[in-house]
Tab-separated table of C-alpha atoms in Angstrom:
chain	number	residue	atom	x	y	z
A	1	UNK	CA	14.869	-12.008	10.433
A	2	UNK	CA	13.294	-9.277	12.530
A	3	UNK	CA	9.726	-8.812	11.765
A	4	UNK	CA	6.833	-6.562	13.131
A	5	UNK	CA	4.102	-8.142	15.179
A	6	UNK	CA	1.677	-8.851	12.681
A	7	UNK	CA	-1.879	-8.837	13.651
A	8	UNK	CA	-3.813	-11.771	11.413
A	9	UNK	CA	-6.923	-11.322	13.951
A	10	UNK	CA	-9.795	-9.302	11.730
A	11	UNK	CA	-13.380	-9.607	11.349
A	12	UNK	CA	-14.141	-8.606	7.926
A	13	UNK	CA	-18.158	-8.084	8.151
A	14	UNK	CA	-18.654	-8.293	4.687
A	15	UNK	CA	-21.749	-6.465	3.584
A	16	UNK	CA	-22.287	-3.616	7.480
A	17	UNK	CA	-20.748	-1.186	8.106
A	18	UNK	CA	-18.090	-1.049	11.306
A	19	UNK	CA	-17.366	1.863	13.552
A	20	UNK	CA	-13.753	2.095	13.886
A	21	UNK	CA	-13.257	5.730	16.103
A	22	UNK	CA	-15.665	8.180	16.433
A	23	UNK	CA	-17.218	9.298	13.061
A	24	UNK	CA	-15.436	6.776	11.459
A	25	UNK	CA	-16.705	3.266	9.519
A	26	UNK	CA	-15.303	0.430	7.912
A	27	UNK	CA	-16.882	-1.229	5.059
A	28	UNK	CA	-14.888	-4.530	4.252
A	29	UNK	CA	-14.994	-5.622	0.617
A	30	UNK	CA	-15.640	-9.549	0.285
A	31	UNK	CA	-12.684	-9.747	-2.050
A	32	UNK	CA	-9.798	-11.837	-0.297
A	33	UNK	CA	-6.728	-12.906	-1.437
A	34	UNK	CA	-3.000	-13.693	-0.861
A	35	UNK	CA	-2.407	-9.454	-1.436
A	36	UNK	CA	-5.600	-8.069	0.170
A	37	UNK	CA	-6.509	-10.144	2.909
A	38	UNK	CA	-10.422	-10.640	4.026
A	39	UNK	CA	-10.652	-7.614	1.265
A	40	UNK	CA	-10.549	-4.154	0.888
A	41	UNK	CA	-11.561	-1.685	3.380
A	42	UNK	CA	-13.592	1.456	2.824
A	43	UNK	CA	-13.817	4.365	5.219
A	44	UNK	CA	-16.355	6.598	5.552
A	45	UNK	CA	-15.266	9.914	7.560
A	46	UNK	CA	-18.284	12.446	9.448
A	47	UNK	CA	-21.854	12.073	10.333
A	48	UNK	CA	-24.277	14.195	8.100
A	49	UNK	CA	-21.865	15.213	5.357
A	50	UNK	CA	-19.412	12.558	4.724
A	51	UNK	CA	-15.888	11.463	2.907
A	52	UNK	CA	-15.514	8.201	1.445
A	53	UNK	CA	-12.297	6.480	1.366
A	54	UNK	CA	-10.930	4.012	-0.698
A	55	UNK	CA	-14.293	2.755	-2.461
A	56	UNK	CA	-12.542	-0.211	-3.255
A	57	UNK	CA	-13.104	-2.797	-6.226
A	58	UNK	CA	-16.247	-2.743	-8.677
A	59	UNK	CA	-18.377	-4.841	-6.899
A	60	UNK	CA	-21.793	-5.142	-7.009
A	61	UNK	CA	-22.535	-6.634	-3.341
A	62	UNK	CA	-19.901	-4.000	-1.983
A	63	UNK	CA	-21.424	-0.574	-3.641
A	64	UNK	CA	-24.697	-1.927	-2.328
A	65	UNK	CA	-23.225	-2.333	1.062
A	66	UNK	CA	-21.849	1.304	0.803
A	67	UNK	CA	-25.309	2.732	-0.501
A	68	UNK	CA	-26.662	1.236	2.155
A	69	UNK	CA	-24.136	2.509	4.821
A	70	UNK	CA	-24.793	5.933	3.146
A	71	UNK	CA	-28.466	6.365	2.797
A	72	UNK	CA	-29.458	9.608	4.403
A	73	UNK	CA	-25.884	11.334	4.197
A	74	UNK	CA	-24.424	13.738	1.804
A	75	UNK	CA	-21.621	12.072	0.184
A	76	UNK	CA	-19.133	15.473	-0.627
A	77	UNK	CA	-15.326	13.506	-1.305
A	78	UNK	CA	-14.295	9.981	-2.454
A	79	UNK	CA	-10.786	9.970	-1.705
A	80	UNK	CA	-8.250	7.182	-3.590
A	81	UNK	CA	-5.174	6.141	-1.663
A	82	UNK	CA	-3.855	4.287	-5.028
A	83	UNK	CA	-5.090	3.286	-8.387
A	84	UNK	CA	-4.630	-0.791	-7.966
A	85	UNK	CA	-7.741	-2.459	-9.054
A	86	UNK	CA	-9.148	-3.712	-5.547
A	87	UNK	CA	-9.368	0.357	-4.222
A	88	UNK	CA	-10.017	2.957	-7.296
A	89	UNK	CA	-12.939	1.734	-9.716
A	90	UNK	CA	-16.069	1.736	-7.608
A	91	UNK	CA	-15.533	5.307	-7.210
A	92	UNK	CA	-17.162	6.184	-10.385
A	93	UNK	CA	-20.060	4.579	-9.548
A	94	UNK	CA	-20.561	6.016	-6.591
A	95	UNK	CA	-19.389	9.624	-8.037
A	96	UNK	CA	-22.350	8.656	-10.248
A	97	UNK	CA	-24.593	7.906	-7.572
A	98	UNK	CA	-23.353	10.813	-5.274
A	99	UNK	CA	-22.114	14.023	-7.121
A	100	UNK	CA	-19.111	13.510	-4.638
A	101	UNK	CA	-15.732	14.882	-5.859
A	102	UNK	CA	-13.199	12.703	-6.201
A	103	UNK	CA	-9.699	13.020	-4.823
A	104	UNK	CA	-6.546	11.752	-5.179
A	105	UNK	CA	-2.373	11.429	-5.897
A	106	UNK	CA	-3.342	11.603	-9.686
A	107	UNK	CA	-3.288	8.959	-12.296
A	108	UNK	CA	-1.447	6.011	-12.704
A	109	UNK	CA	2.312	6.144	-13.115
A	110	UNK	CA	4.920	3.634	-12.434
A	111	UNK	CA	7.713	4.719	-9.932
A	112	UNK	CA	10.292	4.505	-12.907
A	113	UNK	CA	10.077	3.567	-17.326
A	114	UNK	CA	10.597	0.057	-18.315
A	115	UNK	CA	13.450	-0.900	-19.435
A	116	UNK	CA	14.545	-2.313	-22.797
A	117	UNK	CA	12.866	-5.947	-22.747
A	118	UNK	CA	10.796	-5.259	-19.492
A	119	UNK	CA	7.530	-6.017	-18.772
A	120	UNK	CA	5.304	-4.964	-15.957
A	121	UNK	CA	4.069	-8.022	-13.509
A	122	UNK	CA	1.828	-6.068	-12.111
A	123	UNK	CA	-0.043	-3.896	-15.002
A	124	UNK	CA	-3.258	-5.893	-14.908
A	125	UNK	CA	-3.614	-4.665	-11.299
A	126	UNK	CA	-3.518	-0.971	-12.304
A	127	UNK	CA	-6.332	1.033	-12.272
A	128	UNK	CA	-5.734	3.372	-15.333
A	129	UNK	CA	-9.184	4.965	-15.938
A	130	UNK	CA	-8.736	6.525	-12.132
A	131	UNK	CA	-8.400	10.418	-12.584
A	132	UNK	CA	-9.347	12.203	-9.936
A	133	UNK	CA	-10.605	15.850	-9.954
A	134	UNK	CA	-8.731	17.134	-7.420
A	135	UNK	CA	-5.026	16.187	-7.773
A	136	UNK	CA	-4.053	16.253	-4.433
A	137	UNK	CA	-0.478	17.971	-3.328
A	138	UNK	CA	2.033	17.038	-0.525
A	139	UNK	CA	-0.011	18.472	2.642
A	140	UNK	CA	-2.800	19.679	1.023
A	141	UNK	CA	-5.765	19.748	3.434
A	142	UNK	CA	-10.200	19.358	2.146
A	143	UNK	CA	-12.328	19.669	4.922
A	144	UNK	CA	-15.919	18.652	5.109
A	145	UNK	CA	-18.942	19.210	7.276
A	146	UNK	CA	-16.944	18.309	11.213
A	147	UNK	CA	-13.573	16.611	9.148
A	148	UNK	CA	-10.577	17.680	7.031
A	149	UNK	CA	-8.222	15.099	5.738
A	150	UNK	CA	-4.587	16.586	4.872
A	151	UNK	CA	-2.898	14.483	2.066
A	152	UNK	CA	0.777	12.745	2.563
A	153	UNK	CA	2.519	11.179	-0.112
A	154	UNK	CA	3.881	8.527	0.579
A	155	UNK	CA	5.335	6.504	-2.255
A	156	UNK	CA	6.892	2.752	-2.401
A	157	UNK	CA	3.793	0.511	-3.298
A	158	UNK	CA	3.036	2.846	-5.505
A	159	UNK	CA	3.744	6.415	-7.289
A	160	UNK	CA	0.992	8.019	-6.457
A	161	UNK	CA	-0.055	6.344	-3.137
A	162	UNK	CA	-0.977	8.513	-0.956
A	163	UNK	CA	-1.765	8.506	3.142
A	164	UNK	CA	-4.649	10.537	4.696
A	165	UNK	CA	-4.399	12.225	8.291
A	166	UNK	CA	-7.797	13.060	10.115
A	167	UNK	CA	-6.919	16.442	11.380
A	168	UNK	CA	-7.826	16.939	15.326
A	169	UNK	CA	-7.922	12.833	15.684
A	170	UNK	CA	-4.331	11.662	16.032
A	171	UNK	CA	-5.836	8.854	12.986
A	172	UNK	CA	-3.955	7.943	9.978
A	173	UNK	CA	-5.704	6.142	6.876
A	174	UNK	CA	-2.832	4.541	5.563
A	175	UNK	CA	-3.854	2.674	2.543
A	176	UNK	CA	-1.572	0.001	1.661
A	177	UNK	CA	1.592	1.753	2.975
A	178	UNK	CA	1.182	-0.145	6.567
A	179	UNK	CA	-0.900	-2.906	7.376
A	180	UNK	CA	-1.032	-4.518	10.460
A	181	UNK	CA	-1.156	-8.280	8.706
A	182	UNK	CA	1.687	-8.041	6.610
A	183	UNK	CA	4.316	-5.653	5.005
A	184	UNK	CA	3.343	-3.891	1.391
A	185	UNK	CA	4.383	-5.442	-2.030
A	186	UNK	CA	7.115	-3.159	-3.238
A	187	UNK	CA	7.351	-4.630	-6.845
A	188	UNK	CA	9.468	-2.884	-9.321
A	189	UNK	CA	8.005	-0.969	-11.855
A	190	UNK	CA	5.097	0.316	-10.268
A	191	UNK	CA	7.006	0.500	-6.769
A	192	UNK	CA	10.402	1.467	-5.287
A	193	UNK	CA	11.985	0.099	-2.794
A	194	UNK	CA	13.925	3.491	-2.117
A	195	UNK	CA	10.565	5.960	-2.318
A	196	UNK	CA	9.061	3.278	0.646
A	197	UNK	CA	11.863	4.008	2.617
A	198	UNK	CA	11.689	7.665	2.715
A	199	UNK	CA	8.000	7.073	3.554
A	200	UNK	CA	8.118	5.040	6.000
A	201	UNK	CA	10.889	7.406	7.802
A	202	UNK	CA	7.863	10.358	7.485
A	203	UNK	CA	5.107	7.785	8.974
A	204	UNK	CA	7.755	7.770	12.262
A	205	UNK	CA	8.205	10.904	12.360
A	206	UNK	CA	4.612	12.086	12.819
A	207	UNK	CA	3.917	10.135	15.782
A	208	UNK	CA	0.203	9.016	14.705
A	209	UNK	CA	-1.953	6.938	17.429
A	210	UNK	CA	-3.873	4.722	14.989
A	211	UNK	CA	-3.634	3.424	11.389
A	212	UNK	CA	-6.367	2.369	9.590
A	213	UNK	CA	-5.278	0.413	6.807
A	214	UNK	CA	-6.700	-0.581	3.108
A	215	UNK	CA	-6.938	-4.175	4.389
A	216	UNK	CA	-7.360	-5.828	7.724
A	217	UNK	CA	-7.513	-4.421	10.917
A	218	UNK	CA	-6.382	-1.103	12.930
A	219	UNK	CA	-2.473	-0.310	13.719
A	220	UNK	CA	-3.190	0.243	17.658
A	221	UNK	CA	1.005	1.018	18.229
A	222	UNK	CA	2.461	3.071	15.404
A	223	UNK	CA	5.504	3.611	16.807
A	224	UNK	CA	6.518	0.342	17.652
A	225	UNK	CA	4.904	-1.162	14.504
A	226	UNK	CA	6.550	1.225	12.256
A	227	UNK	CA	10.135	0.301	14.264
A	228	UNK	CA	9.640	-2.926	13.613
A	229	UNK	CA	8.293	-2.804	9.743
A	230	UNK	CA	12.049	-0.776	9.072
A	231	UNK	CA	13.772	-3.568	10.983
A	232	UNK	CA	12.318	-5.608	8.863
A	233	UNK	CA	13.506	-4.391	5.637
A	234	UNK	CA	16.688	-3.629	6.687
A	235	UNK	CA	17.225	-7.178	7.819
A	236	UNK	CA	15.869	-8.033	4.640
A	237	UNK	CA	18.482	-5.764	2.948
A	238	UNK	CA	21.343	-7.728	4.975
A	239	UNK	CA	19.797	-10.806	4.230
A	240	UNK	CA	20.450	-10.182	-0.099
A	241	UNK	CA	23.947	-8.654	0.930
A	242	UNK	CA	25.468	-12.131	2.370
A	243	UNK	CA	23.694	-13.970	0.156
A	244	UNK	CA	25.511	-11.762	-3.018
A	245	UNK	CA	29.065	-12.417	-0.330
A	246	UNK	CA	28.096	-15.771	-0.375
A	247	UNK	CA	28.345	-16.486	-4.206
A	248	UNK	CA	24.769	-15.744	-5.259
A	249	UNK	CA	24.717	-13.918	-8.452
A	250	UNK	CA	21.198	-14.151	-9.564
A	251	UNK	CA	17.710	-13.513	-7.915
A	252	UNK	CA	16.460	-16.518	-8.479
A	253	UNK	CA	19.124	-17.763	-5.828
A	254	UNK	CA	18.370	-15.438	-3.588
A	255	UNK	CA	15.212	-16.452	-3.084
A	256	UNK	CA	15.369	-20.129	-2.667
A	257	UNK	CA	17.575	-19.156	0.450
A	258	UNK	CA	15.923	-15.991	1.866
A	259	UNK	CA	12.380	-17.234	1.367
A	260	UNK	CA	12.911	-20.792	1.825
A	261	UNK	CA	10.608	-21.047	4.478
A	262	UNK	CA	7.528	-19.345	1.793
A	263	UNK	CA	5.607	-20.706	-0.326
A	264	UNK	CA	7.198	-21.463	-3.624
A	265	UNK	CA	3.813	-20.435	-5.331
A	266	UNK	CA	5.050	-17.013	-4.028
A	267	UNK	CA	8.442	-16.789	-5.007
A	268	UNK	CA	7.826	-14.608	-7.446
A	269	UNK	CA	6.225	-11.809	-5.522
A	270	UNK	CA	9.045	-12.422	-3.108
A	271	UNK	CA	11.679	-12.048	-6.137
A	272	UNK	CA	9.957	-8.646	-7.007
A	273	UNK	CA	11.068	-7.580	-3.952
A	274	UNK	CA	14.596	-8.556	-4.012
A	275	UNK	CA	14.885	-6.107	-6.946
A	276	UNK	CA	13.111	-3.419	-5.561
A	277	UNK	CA	15.970	-3.702	-2.359
A	278	UNK	CA	18.341	-4.554	-5.624
A	279	UNK	CA	17.652	-1.533	-6.850
A	280	UNK	CA	18.199	0.712	-4.059
A	281	UNK	CA	21.120	-0.805	-2.792
A	282	UNK	CA	22.597	-0.166	-6.223
A	283	UNK	CA	21.561	3.578	-6.570
A	284	UNK	CA	23.428	3.519	-2.816
A	285	UNK	CA	26.548	2.072	-4.679
A	286	UNK	CA	26.669	-1.348	-2.526
A	287	UNK	CA	26.206	-3.890	-5.110
A	288	UNK	CA	26.845	-3.577	-9.039
A	289	UNK	CA	25.069	-5.324	-11.834
A	290	UNK	CA	25.914	-6.618	-15.207
A	291	UNK	CA	23.181	-3.764	-16.778
A	292	UNK	CA	20.222	-2.109	-15.925
A	293	UNK	CA	19.064	-3.937	-12.333
A	294	UNK	CA	16.516	-6.676	-13.543
A	295	UNK	CA	15.330	-9.806	-12.301
A	296	UNK	CA	17.917	-11.757	-15.645
A	297	UNK	CA	20.568	-9.401	-14.258
A	298	UNK	CA	23.716	-10.801	-12.238
A	299	UNK	CA	24.882	-8.540	-9.674
A	300	UNK	CA	28.520	-8.563	-7.309
A	301	UNK	CA	29.451	-6.707	-3.889
A	302	UNK	CA	31.082	-3.283	-4.449
């Protein structure tokens, strides 16, 4: 299946601010895992007066590392790309310490309501307490001392996901929407593959020169990488249609075939990704379900 050229080379440099572009530093939280790679990246933008992007999880060591890097500088804004617990919780302590305003696309919300009998498998990962002081609209720009960041609504991974463009610099902070090391998790009901693909197209139209993601290293050739991500998602969609054409009716059957080379421990997450694709295919009228699309439903071609 088509895939972008993923880059797994990354030095997290825990506890230390690393320059990644002029006027931009990265500090990586030590919260490694299957969905966070080496950990969550927090970014500091500016010089004497700065903005922090994605302060990260509620972690004492990461908080101390951020405060050490920020010593002697004014923090005016705390931007949050989305409300997962590895990105937004530390905003509260950082705001209390600095007096900065918090900024984001709004509180956590699902891409669609829960259906009867459905549970949200990633409900524990949501930071429901975060409510930004400034709820950004799409394309809204906020400026500080020597920097301007423009919000770009990029729903898909979560409904309230945003990327932030550093104006005049050809740099986009892409959060979890686009990462060099892996594809983004799109898991209903929090995530939406329909929204994700629209957001991906928006990034492709921008033509940024550098993407700085929420996990892992930078995407240095965004145009080719984004094309690869799109091809990968379309390839996954074709694989699902082929499995239904071959007689598979349940998502569990499709996952066993499509992800046969993947650790079975990850098949639960894979099933949610397949469901996201299926919801999109149902919405487009390419397949039908025996009821509302769900992990337990059965599917057929139209």
